[in-house]
Amino acid sequence: MFNSVDEVNKSSLVDKNVVVIDALRATSVIVTAVNNGAVVIPILEIEEALKHKDKGYLLGGERRGLKIEGFDLGNSPFEYKREIVEGRKIIFTTTNGTRAIYKAFDANNIYIASMLNGKATARKVVEENKDTVIICAGTYGRLSLDDFICAGKVIYEMNYLMECRLDDSSTAAYLAYRDYKDKILEYVKNAKHYKYLISIGCAEDIRYCFTEDIIDVVPCYRDGEIKAAP
Amino acid sequence: MFNSVDEVNKSSLVDKNVVVIDALRATSVIVTAVNNGAVVIPILEIEEALKHKDKGYLLGGERRGLKIEGFDLGNSPFEYKREIVEGRKIIFTTTNGTRAIYKAFDANNIYIASMLNGKATARKVVEENKDTVIICAGTYGRLSLDDFICAGKVIYEMNYLMECRLDDSSTAAYLAYRDYKDKILEYVKNAKHYKYLISIGCAEDIRYCFTEDIIDVVPCYRDGEIKAAP
C-alpha cells in the first residue's frame, strides 16, 4: 500500500512495516548519514532542534531547501560525509521528511528509504513478511513525482523478490518505475520540487539522490533515534 | 490538481471547477444516460433512493457491481439506452461515484467525466479558465488505476488546448495517459476493480467505458440534478 503523507490514517499502521520516502532529499540524507556512522534524531521544529545546540550534537536540516540559521549542516547529502558524521548524533529537521516519519509512529517498524538503498530496503521488508505501507513525504502534504518513482522502485524490487499484492496506487508507482528505470531523471525532471532544487543550485544533489543501490544499510527509527537496522 | 476522494478538502473546492471521474463505471453511465436525454439525480443511500420508487423515476445503480434489489437499472452503460432513459429522471446510487459527487458540493461547477467525453470535458473546463480539481472516485476511497488514467486523459486534453500548471499527481496521471494512450487497456488491466468487473462478467462494459471521445455532452451537477452543461 502506498500513501501520500496527508492520506495516512495512523491507526492503519499498527503492526505494519512502514517505509518512509523523501527522495529529494531528506531520506537520501538520512540513508547517507546512517551509512557513514551517524545516528539521526528527527525533530519537527527548529526551536526544539536549537535546544540541543552546543551539547555535542550536530544540527542538520532545511527550510525551503536551505540550511537553517545556527545549524551545522544543511540538507545536501554531500555534507554528511563519514569524516564529519561518524559516531555523531544528528538532530535533523526538514519540511516534509521528518513530518512523514512522525506520521509513522504507530507502525511496527519504520524504515527509511531512498533510491540509494532501494534494493536493500525491499530485501529487509520482504524478510519481515508483513503488510507494508509506503509513506511518500511529498511537498507540503502533496505527492511529489520524485517520491512516487522512488516508491515504485522499492515496490518493483519487493515484487522481484516475492509476488506482492499491490493496491492500485502502488501499481501506478510500480509501472512508472518499470517504464522509466533506464531514464529516471527524464521522469523526475517533471517534478515541481526538482525544478525548485535546480533553481537553488542543487543539480549535483539530485544526481546523487537518484543513484540506485549504492548503499546496503536500511535505517530504522526506534525510540526517537534512526540507526542502521540489524 | 488531482485528488483521490479521501484526500479532498471540501473548502479547497470553493470557486473552482471540479471534474468527477469514476470511469468504471458510474461516470461512464452518467455521461451515457445524460447524452441519451436523461436527468440523473445522485443519491448516497439505497433507502433514500427507494423512497422515489413508483413515482415516475427510474432507479439505477449498484452495490458490489451488481444491480440493487427493487431497482430498474444496474450500473452497465448498455442499460441506459435512449429508448429507455430519454426524458426520464434517474435516481442513481453507486458505491464510489455518487459519494465523489457529494464531496464536490462546494465547487463552483461540478462536471462529470469519463473516457467517453474526455475531450469535451477538457474543452469545457479550459473555456471556464478556473482552477480545476479532478476528483477520482476510486474504490472505497482508494485510488483506482482506471480513474487515474482517465484523469490523465482529461489533463492531457486540457494541456493540449492550453498550457496548464499541473501539480505532481496530475503530472503522474498525465504521463501515464501519454505513455499508454495507444494501449489503455494494457494499463487498466492492472486495476483491482478491472479484475473484479471481469470476474462478474463485465468485459463488454469495460471496453465501452474505455472508448474515447464518442460523446460531446458534458454533464454538470447543479441543485441536485445532473444535466448536460449548456
Coordinates of C-alpha atoms in Angstrom, one line a residue, chain A residues 65-199:
Chain A
G65 CA 15.7 23.8 0.8
L66 CA 18.2 26.0 2.6
K67 CA 20.4 25.4 5.7
I68 CA 18.8 26.8 8.8
E69 CA 20.4 29.6 10.7
G70 CA 22.5 28.3 13.6
F71 CA 22.6 24.8 12.2
D72 CA 25.8 22.9 11.4
L73 CA 24.6 21.1 8.3
G74 CA 22.0 21.7 5.5
N75 CA 20.1 19.1 3.5
S76 CA 22.7 18.1 1.0
P77 CA 23.8 14.5 1.3
F78 CA 27.4 15.6 0.4
E79 CA 27.6 17.4 3.8
Y80 CA 27.1 14.1 5.6
K81 CA 30.5 12.6 4.9
R82 CA 32.0 9.9 7.2
E83 CA 34.7 12.2 8.5
I84 CA 32.0 14.7 9.6
V85 CA 29.2 12.5 10.9
E86 CA 30.8 9.2 12.1
G87 CA 29.9 8.4 15.7
R88 CA 27.9 11.6 16.0
K89 CA 24.2 12.2 16.8
I90 CA 22.5 14.5 14.4
I91 CA 19.4 16.4 15.3
F92 CA 17.6 16.6 11.9
T93 CA 14.6 18.7 10.9
T94 CA 13.2 19.1 7.4
T95 CA 9.9 20.5 6.0
N96 CA 8.4 17.2 4.8
G97 CA 10.6 14.3 5.6
T98 CA 10.7 14.4 9.4
R99 CA 7.0 15.1 9.4
A100 CA 6.4 11.9 7.4
I101 CA 8.5 9.9 10.0
Y102 CA 6.4 11.3 12.8
K103 CA 3.2 10.2 11.0
A104 CA 4.5 6.6 11.0
F105 CA 5.0 6.4 14.8
D106 CA 2.3 3.7 15.3
A107 CA 3.9 1.3 12.9
N108 CA 5.7 -1.8 14.0
N109 CA 8.9 -1.0 12.1
I110 CA 9.7 2.3 10.4
Y111 CA 12.3 2.1 7.6
I112 CA 13.9 5.0 5.8
A113 CA 14.3 4.5 2.1
S114 CA 15.7 6.3 -1.0
M115 CA 17.0 5.3 -4.4
L116 CA 20.4 4.8 -2.7
N117 CA 19.2 1.9 -0.7
G118 CA 16.0 0.9 -2.5
K119 CA 17.0 -2.8 -3.1
A120 CA 18.3 -3.2 0.5
T121 CA 15.0 -1.8 1.8
A122 CA 13.0 -4.2 -0.4
R123 CA 15.0 -7.1 0.9
K124 CA 14.5 -6.0 4.5
V125 CA 10.8 -5.6 4.1
V126 CA 10.3 -8.8 2.3
E127 CA 12.2 -10.7 5.0
E128 CA 9.8 -9.3 7.6
N129 CA 6.9 -10.5 5.5
K130 CA 4.3 -8.1 7.0
D131 CA 1.8 -5.7 5.3
T132 CA 3.8 -2.7 4.2
V133 CA 2.8 0.9 3.8
I134 CA 5.0 3.3 1.9
I135 CA 4.6 6.9 3.0
C136 CA 5.7 9.5 0.5
A137 CA 6.7 12.7 2.3
G138 CA 5.8 14.8 -0.8
T139 CA 5.9 18.5 -0.6
Y140 CA 3.6 20.2 1.9
G141 CA 1.5 17.1 2.1
R142 CA 1.1 16.7 -1.7
L143 CA 2.5 13.9 -3.8
S144 CA 6.0 14.5 -5.3
L145 CA 6.9 12.7 -8.5
D146 CA 10.4 12.0 -7.1
D147 CA 8.9 10.2 -4.1
F148 CA 6.4 8.4 -6.4
I149 CA 9.0 6.9 -8.6
C150 CA 11.2 6.0 -5.6
A151 CA 8.2 4.2 -4.1
G152 CA 7.9 2.5 -7.4
K153 CA 11.5 1.3 -7.2
V154 CA 11.0 -0.2 -3.7
I155 CA 7.8 -1.9 -4.8
Y156 CA 9.5 -3.2 -8.0
E157 CA 12.4 -4.7 -6.0
M158 CA 10.0 -6.2 -3.5
N159 CA 7.9 -7.7 -6.3
Y160 CA 11.1 -9.1 -7.8
L161 CA 11.8 -11.0 -4.6
M162 CA 8.3 -12.1 -3.9
E163 CA 5.0 -11.7 -5.7
C164 CA 3.2 -8.9 -3.7
R165 CA -0.4 -8.0 -3.6
L166 CA -0.4 -4.3 -4.6
D167 CA -3.1 -1.7 -4.3
D168 CA -3.7 0.5 -7.3
S169 CA -1.6 3.4 -6.2
S170 CA 1.3 1.0 -5.6
T171 CA 0.8 -0.4 -9.1
A172 CA 0.8 3.1 -10.6
A173 CA 4.1 3.8 -8.9
Y174 CA 5.5 0.3 -9.9
L175 CA 4.6 0.9 -13.5
A176 CA 6.1 4.4 -13.5
Y177 CA 9.4 3.0 -12.2
R178 CA 9.3 -0.1 -14.5
D179 CA 8.7 2.1 -17.6
Y180 CA 11.3 4.8 -16.7
K181 CA 14.0 2.8 -14.9
D182 CA 16.6 3.4 -17.5
K183 CA 15.8 7.1 -17.7
I184 CA 14.7 8.1 -14.2
L185 CA 15.8 11.7 -14.4
E186 CA 13.6 12.2 -17.5
Y187 CA 10.6 11.3 -15.3
V188 CA 11.8 13.2 -12.2
K189 CA 12.5 16.5 -14.1
N190 CA 8.7 16.9 -14.3
A191 CA 8.5 17.3 -10.5
K192 CA 7.9 20.7 -9.1
H193 CA 10.4 20.1 -6.3
Y194 CA 13.1 19.1 -8.9
K195 CA 12.6 22.4 -10.6
Y196 CA 12.9 24.2 -7.3
L197 CA 16.0 22.4 -6.3
I198 CA 17.6 23.1 -9.7
S199 CA 16.8 26.8 -9.1

